[in-house]
Every structure is written in structure tokens, then in C-alpha cells.
PDB file of C-alpha atoms in Angstrom:
ATOM      1  CA  MET X 744     174.421  60.821 239.918  1.00 56.00           C
ATOM      2  CA  GLU X 745     171.838  63.354 238.754  1.00 71.00           C
ATOM      3  CA  ASP X 746     168.425  63.352 240.427  1.00 94.00           C
ATOM      4  CA  LEU X 747     166.920  61.693 237.368  1.00 98.00           C
ATOM      5  CA  LYS X 748     164.013  59.260 237.287  1.00 98.00           C
ATOM      6  CA  LEU X 749     162.221  57.663 234.358  1.00 98.00           C
ATOM      7  CA  HIS X 750     158.650  56.442 234.748  1.00 98.00           C
ATOM      8  CA  GLY X 751     157.784  54.101 231.900  1.00 98.00           C
ATOM      9  CA  PHE X 752     156.639  50.740 230.576  1.00 97.00           C
ATOM     10  CA  TRP X 753     159.416  48.404 229.456  1.00 97.00           C
ATOM     11  CA  PHE X 754     157.451  47.311 226.352  1.00 96.00           C
ATOM     12  CA  SER X 755     156.461  50.814 225.229  1.00 96.00           C
ATOM     13  CA  PRO X 756     158.123  52.141 222.048  1.00 96.00           C
ATOM     14  CA  PHE X 757     157.867  55.612 223.550  1.00 98.00           C
ATOM     15  CA  THR X 758     159.734  54.599 226.694  1.00 98.00           C
ATOM     16  CA  MET X 759     162.340  52.921 224.459  1.00 98.00           C
ATOM     17  CA  ARG X 760     163.088  56.291 222.857  1.00 98.00           C
ATOM     18  CA  VAL X 761     164.016  57.804 226.202  1.00 98.00           C
ATOM     19  CA  VAL X 762     165.977  54.761 227.394  1.00 98.00           C
ATOM     20  CA  TRP X 763     168.024  54.682 224.181  1.00 98.00           C
ATOM     21  CA  THR X 764     168.771  58.401 224.463  1.00 98.00           C
ATOM     22  CA  LEU X 765     169.931  58.114 228.065  1.00 98.00           C
ATOM     23  CA  LYS X 766     172.032  55.037 227.290  1.00 98.00           C
ATOM     24  CA  LEU X 767     173.609  56.556 224.165  1.00 98.00           C
ATOM     25  CA  LYS X 768     174.738  59.475 226.315  1.00 97.00           C
ATOM     26  CA  GLY X 769     175.801  57.311 229.247  1.00 97.00           C
ATOM     27  CA  ILE X 770     173.523  59.111 231.697  1.00 97.00           C
ATOM     28  CA  ALA X 771     172.686  57.308 234.942  1.00 96.00           C
ATOM     29  CA  TYR X 772     169.053  57.360 236.028  1.00 97.00           C
ATOM     30  CA  GLU X 773     166.580  55.552 238.241  1.00 97.00           C
ATOM     31  CA  ASN X 774     164.126  53.430 236.290  1.00 98.00           C
ATOM     32  CA  ILE X 775     160.621  53.243 237.738  1.00 98.00           C
ATOM     33  CA  GLU X 776     158.604  50.535 235.992  1.00 98.00           C
ATOM     34  CA  GLU X 777     154.946  51.491 235.889  1.00 98.00           C
ATOM     35  CA  ASP X 778     151.998  49.108 235.965  1.00 96.00           C
ATOM     36  CA  TRP X 779     149.938  49.450 232.771  1.00 92.00           C
ATOM     37  CA  VAL X 780     146.665  48.951 234.672  1.00 90.00           C
ATOM     38  CA  ASN X 781     147.457  50.567 238.008  1.00 94.00           C
ATOM     39  CA  LYS X 782     149.581  53.600 237.267  1.00 96.00           C
ATOM     40  CA  SER X 783     151.383  55.080 240.240  1.00 97.00           C
ATOM     41  CA  PRO X 784     150.071  58.226 241.993  1.00 97.00           C
ATOM     42  CA  GLU X 785     153.394  59.852 241.123  1.00 97.00           C
ATOM     43  CA  LEU X 786     152.902  59.268 237.383  1.00 98.00           C
ATOM     44  CA  LEU X 787     149.376  60.667 237.510  1.00 97.00           C
ATOM     45  CA  GLU X 788     150.665  63.693 239.409  1.00 97.00           C
ATOM     46  CA  TYR X 789     153.564  64.265 237.010  1.00 98.00           C
ATOM     47  CA  ASN X 790     151.390  63.897 233.896  1.00 98.00           C
ATOM     48  CA  PRO X 791     147.870  64.999 234.917  1.00 97.00           C
ATOM     49  CA  VAL X 792     146.890  65.892 231.333  1.00 97.00           C
ATOM     50  CA  TYR X 793     147.518  62.588 229.503  1.00 96.00           C
ATOM     51  CA  LYS X 794     148.141  60.329 232.512  1.00 96.00           C
ATOM     52  CA  LYS X 795     150.626  58.241 230.566  1.00 96.00           C
ATOM     53  CA  ALA X 796     154.308  57.339 230.379  1.00 98.00           C
ATOM     54  CA  PRO X 797     157.109  57.996 229.736  1.00 98.00           C
ATOM     55  CA  VAL X 798     157.754  60.821 232.140  1.00 98.00           C
ATOM     56  CA  LEU X 799     161.283  61.963 232.944  1.00 98.00           C
ATOM     57  CA  VAL X 800     161.665  63.633 236.328  1.00 98.00           C
ATOM     58  CA  HIS X 801     164.768  65.824 236.553  1.00 98.00           C
ATOM     59  CA  SER X 802     165.443  67.340 239.985  1.00 96.00           C
ATOM     60  CA  GLY X 803     161.772  66.997 240.813  1.00 96.00           C
ATOM     61  CA  LYS X 804     160.555  68.575 237.572  1.00 97.00           C
ATOM     62  CA  PRO X 805     158.569  66.337 235.189  1.00 98.00           C
ATOM     63  CA  ILE X 806     158.969  66.346 231.396  1.00 98.00           C
ATOM     64  CA  CYS X 807     156.351  64.499 229.331  1.00 98.00           C
ATOM     65  CA  GLU X 808     156.043  63.155 225.768  1.00 98.00           C
ATOM     66  CA  SER X 809     158.831  60.945 224.454  1.00 98.00           C
ATOM     67  CA  MET X 810     160.413  63.099 221.736  1.00 98.00           C
ATOM     68  CA  ILE X 811     160.131  66.248 223.860  1.00 98.00           C
ATOM     69  CA  ILE X 812     162.017  64.321 226.541  1.00 98.00           C
ATOM     70  CA  VAL X 813     164.635  63.231 223.990  1.00 98.00           C
ATOM     71  CA  GLU X 814     165.274  66.822 222.913  1.00 98.00           C
ATOM     72  CA  TYR X 815     165.351  67.976 226.546  1.00 98.00           C
ATOM     73  CA  ILE X 816     167.998  65.397 227.382  1.00 98.00           C
ATOM     74  CA  ASP X 817     170.020  66.391 224.329  1.00 98.00           C
ATOM     75  CA  GLU X 818     169.955  70.047 225.354  1.00 98.00           C
ATOM     76  CA  ILE X 819     170.853  69.440 229.005  1.00 97.00           C
ATOM     77  CA  TRP X 820     173.560  66.894 228.165  1.00 97.00           C
ATOM     78  CA  PRO X 821     174.840  67.985 224.718  1.00 96.00           C
ATOM     79  CA  HIS X 822     177.593  65.369 224.334  1.00 96.00           C
ATOM     80  CA  ASN X 823     176.910  62.733 221.669  1.00 95.00           C
ATOM     81  CA  SER X 824     174.372  65.130 220.213  1.00 97.00           C
ATOM     82  CA  LEU X 825     171.228  63.677 218.642  1.00 98.00           C
ATOM     83  CA  VAL X 826     169.702  66.946 217.422  1.00 97.00           C
ATOM     84  CA  PRO X 827     171.436  68.507 214.375  1.00 96.00           C
ATOM     85  CA  HIS X 828     173.212  71.797 215.063  1.00 95.00           C
ATOM     86  CA  ASP X 829     172.461  73.301 211.650  1.00 96.00           C
ATOM     87  CA  PRO X 830     169.042  75.043 211.739  1.00 97.00           C
ATOM     88  CA  TYR X 831     167.931  73.622 208.391  1.00 97.00           C
ATOM     89  CA  GLU X 832     169.028  70.075 209.236  1.00 95.00           C
ATOM     90  CA  ARG X 833     167.367  70.415 212.641  1.00 97.00           C
ATOM     91  CA  ALA X 834     164.109  71.495 210.997  1.00 97.00           C
ATOM     92  CA  GLN X 835     164.288  68.561 208.593  1.00 96.00           C
ATOM     93  CA  ALA X 836     164.907  66.125 211.445  1.00 97.00           C
ATOM     94  CA  ARG X 837     161.910  67.463 213.366  1.00 98.00           C
ATOM     95  CA  PHE X 838     159.766  67.130 210.241  1.00 97.00           C
ATOM     96  CA  TRP X 839     160.572  63.410 210.003  1.00 97.00           C
ATOM     97  CA  VAL X 840     160.103  62.899 213.738  1.00 98.00           C
ATOM     98  CA  ASN X 841     156.642  64.383 213.324  1.00 98.00           C
ATOM     99  CA  TYR X 842     156.039  62.085 210.349  1.00 97.00           C
ATOM    100  CA  ALA X 843     157.060  59.101 212.462  1.00 97.00           C
ATOM    101  CA  ASP X 844     154.478  60.017 215.087  1.00 97.00           C
ATOM    102  CA  GLN X 845     151.823  60.337 212.387  1.00 96.00           C
ATOM    103  CA  MET X 846     152.320  56.601 211.777  1.00 95.00           C
ATOM    104  CA  VAL X 847     151.262  55.688 215.313  1.00 95.00           C
ATOM    105  CA  PRO X 848     147.460  55.506 214.697  1.00 94.00           C
ATOM    106  CA  ALA X 849     148.022  53.070 211.808  1.00 93.00           C
ATOM    107  CA  LEU X 850     150.267  50.921 214.015  1.00 93.00           C
ATOM    108  CA  PHE X 851     147.670  50.659 216.761  1.00 90.00           C
ATOM    109  CA  ALA X 852     144.927  50.018 214.205  1.00 91.00           C
ATOM    110  CA  ALA X 853     146.980  47.125 212.804  1.00 91.00           C
ATOM    111  CA  LEU X 854     147.422  45.614 216.268  1.00 87.00           C
ATOM    112  CA  TYR X 855     143.699  45.747 217.027  1.00 82.00           C
ATOM    113  CA  PHE X 856     142.687  44.744 213.494  1.00 77.00           C
ATOM    114  CA  LYS X 857     143.840  41.155 213.979  1.00 61.00           C
ATOM    115  CA  CYS X 858     142.199  40.919 217.380  1.00 56.00           C
ATOM    116  CA  GLY X 859     138.775  41.771 216.005  1.00 55.00           C
ATOM    117  CA  ALA X 860     138.362  45.380 217.142  1.00 53.00           C
ATOM    118  CA  GLY X 861     139.232  47.076 213.884  1.00 52.00           C
ATOM    119  CA  GLU X 862     136.367  48.795 212.107  1.00 55.00           C
ATOM    120  CA  GLU X 863     138.463  49.946 209.181  1.00 51.00           C
ATOM    121  CA  LYS X 864     137.171  49.130 205.704  1.00 59.00           C
ATOM    122  CA  GLU X 865     140.706  48.435 204.571  1.00 72.00           C
ATOM    123  CA  ASN X 866     143.577  46.605 206.166  1.00 82.00           C
ATOM    124  CA  PRO X 867     145.596  49.193 208.148  1.00 89.00           C
ATOM    125  CA  ILE X 868     148.804  47.420 207.121  1.00 91.00           C
ATOM    126  CA  GLU X 869     148.285  48.945 203.677  1.00 91.00           C
ATOM    127  CA  LYS X 870     148.400  52.377 205.343  1.00 92.00           C
ATOM    128  CA  ILE X 871     151.616  51.439 207.105  1.00 95.00           C
ATOM    129  CA  TRP X 872     153.150  50.419 203.779  1.00 95.00           C
ATOM    130  CA  GLU X 873     152.201  53.825 202.349  1.00 95.00           C
ATOM    131  CA  HIS X 874     154.124  55.504 205.173  1.00 95.00           C
ATOM    132  CA  LEU X 875     157.116  53.210 204.730  1.00 96.00           C
ATOM    133  CA  LYS X 876     157.205  53.929 201.002  1.00 95.00           C
ATOM    134  CA  VAL X 877     157.439  57.665 201.690  1.00 95.00           C
ATOM    135  CA  ILE X 878     160.290  57.132 204.145  1.00 95.00           C
ATOM    136  CA  GLU X 879     162.086  54.789 201.746  1.00 93.00           C
ATOM    137  CA  ASP X 880     161.844  57.230 198.823  1.00 92.00           C
ATOM    138  CA  ARG X 881     162.080  60.619 200.517  1.00 91.00           C
ATOM    139  CA  CYS X 882     164.216  60.109 203.577  1.00 89.00           C
ATOM    140  CA  LEU X 883     166.711  57.386 202.721  1.00 85.00           C
ATOM    141  CA  GLY X 884     167.201  58.012 199.022  1.00 74.00           C
ATOM    142  CA  ASP X 885     170.906  58.698 199.425  1.00 74.00           C
ATOM    143  CA  LYS X 886     171.442  55.286 201.077  1.00 73.00           C
ATOM    144  CA  ARG X 887     172.908  56.779 204.248  1.00 82.00           C
ATOM    145  CA  LYS X 888     173.788  54.471 207.148  1.00 92.00           C
ATOM    146  CA  PHE X 889     171.497  56.261 209.590  1.00 95.00           C
ATOM    147  CA  PHE X 890     168.985  59.063 209.217  1.00 93.00           C
ATOM    148  CA  GLY X 891     171.649  61.186 210.875  1.00 87.00           C
ATOM    149  CA  GLY X 892     174.282  60.133 208.318  1.00 90.00           C
ATOM    150  CA  ASP X 893     177.131  58.259 209.977  1.00 91.00           C
ATOM    151  CA  THR X 894     175.694  58.667 213.474  1.00 94.00           C
ATOM    152  CA  ILE X 895     172.295  58.185 215.093  1.00 96.00           C
ATOM    153  CA  ASN X 896     170.070  61.215 215.513  1.00 96.00           C
ATOM    154  CA  ILE X 897     166.541  61.922 216.739  1.00 98.00           C
ATOM    155  CA  VAL X 898     164.967  60.561 213.549  1.00 97.00           C
ATOM    156  CA  ASP X 899     166.606  57.171 214.106  1.00 97.00           C
ATOM    157  CA  ILE X 900     165.311  57.180 217.680  1.00 98.00           C
ATOM    158  CA  ALA X 901     161.767  58.035 216.552  1.00 98.00           C
ATOM    159  CA  PHE X 902     161.554  55.524 213.699  1.00 97.00           C
ATOM    160  CA  GLY X 903     163.584  52.832 215.456  1.00 97.00           C
ATOM    161  CA  SER X 904     161.023  52.488 218.236  1.00 97.00           C
ATOM    162  CA  LEU X 905     158.181  52.172 215.714  1.00 96.00           C
ATOM    163  CA  PHE X 906     160.056  49.564 213.681  1.00 95.00           C
ATOM    164  CA  LYS X 907     160.204  47.496 216.837  1.00 93.00           C
ATOM    165  CA  VAL X 908     156.395  47.695 216.951  1.00 94.00           C
ATOM    166  CA  LEU X 909     156.218  46.575 213.317  1.00 95.00           C
ATOM    167  CA  GLY X 910     157.814  43.321 214.425  1.00 93.00           C
ATOM    168  CA  ILE X 911     155.039  42.864 216.978  1.00 92.00           C
ATOM    169  CA  ILE X 912     152.422  43.578 214.300  1.00 92.00           C
ATOM    170  CA  GLU X 913     154.041  40.834 212.212  1.00 92.00           C
ATOM    171  CA  ASP X 914     153.662  38.411 215.106  1.00 89.00           C
ATOM    172  CA  VAL X 915     150.040  39.359 215.784  1.00 84.00           C
ATOM    173  CA  ASN X 916     148.905  39.453 212.146  1.00 82.00           C
ATOM    174  CA  GLU X 917     151.174  36.691 210.837  1.00 84.00           C
ATOM    175  CA  VAL X 918     152.157  38.844 207.880  1.00 85.00           C
ATOM    176  CA  LYS X 919     155.464  40.345 206.775  1.00 90.00           C
ATOM    177  CA  VAL X 920     155.337  44.123 207.246  1.00 93.00           C
ATOM    178  CA  ARG X 921     159.041  45.003 207.159  1.00 93.00           C
ATOM    179  CA  ASP X 922     159.509  43.528 203.708  1.00 93.00           C
ATOM    180  CA  ALA X 923     163.149  43.703 202.570  1.00 94.00           C
ATOM    181  CA  GLU X 924     162.164  43.483 198.901  1.00 95.00           C
ATOM    182  CA  LYS X 925     159.643  46.319 199.142  1.00 94.00           C
ATOM    183  CA  PHE X 926     161.801  48.497 201.361  1.00 95.00           C
ATOM    184  CA  PRO X 927     165.485  47.584 200.875  1.00 94.00           C
ATOM    185  CA  LEU X 928     166.839  50.890 202.202  1.00 94.00           C
ATOM    186  CA  LEU X 929     164.728  50.706 205.352  1.00 95.00           C
ATOM    187  CA  HIS X 930     165.759  47.083 205.806  1.00 95.00           C
ATOM    188  CA  SER X 931     169.433  48.064 205.598  1.00 95.00           C
ATOM    189  CA  TRP X 932     168.936  51.045 207.902  1.00 96.00           C
ATOM    190  CA  PHE X 933     167.144  49.001 210.569  1.00 96.00           C
ATOM    191  CA  ASN X 934     169.886  46.382 210.542  1.00 96.00           C
ATOM    192  CA  ASN X 935     172.449  49.134 211.075  1.00 96.00           C
ATOM    193  CA  PHE X 936     170.375  50.699 213.846  1.00 97.00           C
ATOM    194  CA  LYS X 937     169.516  47.582 215.845  1.00 96.00           C
ATOM    195  CA  ASN X 938     173.132  46.373 215.720  1.00 96.00           C
ATOM    196  CA  VAL X 939     174.514  49.475 217.425  1.00 97.00           C
ATOM    197  CA  THR X 940     175.745  48.054 220.728  1.00 97.00           C
ATOM    198  CA  VAL X 941     173.757  50.362 223.010  1.00 97.00           C
ATOM    199  CA  ILE X 942     170.566  49.821 221.028  1.00 97.00           C
ATOM    200  CA  LYS X 943     171.029  46.041 220.868  1.00 96.00           C
ATOM    201  CA  GLU X 944     171.622  45.870 224.629  1.00 97.00           C
ATOM    202  CA  ASN X 945     168.409  47.796 225.315  1.00 97.00           C
ATOM    203  CA  PHE X 946     166.055  46.139 222.816  1.00 94.00           C
ATOM    204  CA  PRO X 947     163.137  44.427 224.591  1.00 94.00           C
ATOM    205  CA  ASP X 948     162.783  40.723 223.896  1.00 94.00           C
ATOM    206  CA  ARG X 949     160.468  40.332 220.903  1.00 92.00           C
ATOM    207  CA  GLU X 950     158.637  37.223 222.099  1.00 93.00           C
ATOM    208  CA  LYS X 951     158.014  38.654 225.553  1.00 95.00           C
ATOM    209  CA  MET X 952     156.965  42.013 224.112  1.00 94.00           C
ATOM    210  CA  SER X 953     154.548  40.381 221.649  1.00 92.00           C
ATOM    211  CA  ALA X 954     152.930  38.320 224.416  1.00 93.00           C
ATOM    212  CA  THR X 955     152.563  41.347 226.684  1.00 94.00           C
ATOM    213  CA  ILE X 956     151.032  43.624 224.059  1.00 92.00           C
ATOM    214  CA  LYS X 957     148.682  40.899 222.821  1.00 89.00           C
ATOM    215  CA  SER X 958     147.516  40.308 226.386  1.00 91.00           C
ATOM    216  CA  ILE X 959     146.848  44.026 226.892  1.00 89.00           C
ATOM    217  CA  ILE X 960     144.818  44.190 223.678  1.00 87.00           C
ATOM    218  CA  GLU X 961     142.777  41.097 224.534  1.00 86.00           C
ATOM    219  CA  LYS X 962     141.985  42.432 228.021  1.00 86.00           C
ATOM    220  CA  ALA X 963     140.975  45.796 226.561  1.00 81.00           C
ATOM    221  CA  LEU X 964     138.635  44.095 224.092  1.00 80.00           C
ATOM    222  CA  ALA X 965     137.135  41.884 226.772  1.00 82.00           C
ATOM    223  CA  SER X 966     136.305  44.870 228.985  1.00 79.00           C
ATOM    224  CA  SER X 967     134.881  47.018 226.178  1.00 69.00           C
TER     225      SER X 967
END
């Protein structure tokens, strides 16, 4: 077994990205579950800049930021590759990974919006729908099974974790965000993605995840 440790939060979409990557490649690792409130001294030492998880520690060397970790894993263990080999396809994949991460502020705004902390003049769910429309029209127009074609790649990993969060936003806001009629291609893609055996086996329980995230938000609001 490699000297490989993953510091993360089980409910974090960013930790999910790393877990899925390791599982898809069949790489053994030690999972270190962090406490959201009381982060371990090791985590703070490994990520002194952002002080957040996930952090992958490989032979004592820390790697931070979820999609950087995903690409690192793919380079060190190239079997079942997730990063396209063709330079153009690789550039396109990284573009959409970056686009996925640009959605994150809208996702967090939508979570806090329901709980009374949102100061936005418009419902942030509308912003999320704008992002989803772009993905539907520009990224899945050829009706491929996955963003990577017939196999999962880094774009599926990036968007898949955020689509899990969309389900939590639906629970918190009591509104349908992942609308199959509005976004039929994304609906089909997500069904394909979540039914891949490795992904399905490592999908956090929705009810438990919703309760945990809602509790974190409520505590944050109460202390602010």
C-alpha cells in the first residue's frame, strides 16, 4: 500500500472528487475524517494557506485543491486515465472544469438564501439555471454518455460533485433545481454518472448530507 492519506469531510463535494478518483483507479489510501469545526493540526500544517480540505498526503508531501489533486493522482497512476491525452481535448476538459468551479459561489448563495443570510436581490437559483443552460447547450450537445464520451473523465468528476450539491439545495429550498424538462441532456448524463458502480457505492446519503449541511449553515448564521 502506498503511503497515501486523504484528509477530508465526508459531505464535501470537493472531497467526493478525490474519493471517486481514487476509487475509480482502485488505489488504496487511509481516510482521515476531519472535524468541520475543529480541524486537525495536521490539516492546518498541510494547508496553511486556505486551511481547508481535501488534502492528499503522498509519502509525506501534501497536495491541496480538489481538481489539482485529481490531476496529480491521474499523472502518478495513469491507468484508467481521467485526463484526455490529446492536448486540445485536455484543454477543453480543463476549461469545463474551471467552468464547474465558477458555479460554486452560486451554489453556496442558494444554500444560504433559504436560511435567511442571502443578500442577493435575485434568487441565486436563477444564476444556477443560467450555468446549467450553458452546460446543456455547449457541453452536452452531442448527447454523449459522459463528458468524456463513453468513459468518465475529469469534467464528470467536477460536475458530478456539484450536481450532488444541487440535490441538497433542492432539499433546503424545496424547489426543483435539476429539472429534467429544462435540462434533459444533463438529466440523462447525471443518471449515467451516478449509476456507475464505483460512483454509486461512494455517494454520500442524501438525507444525512442535507441534515449535516443545513446544521452547519444554521450554526454559522447563529454565530455571525
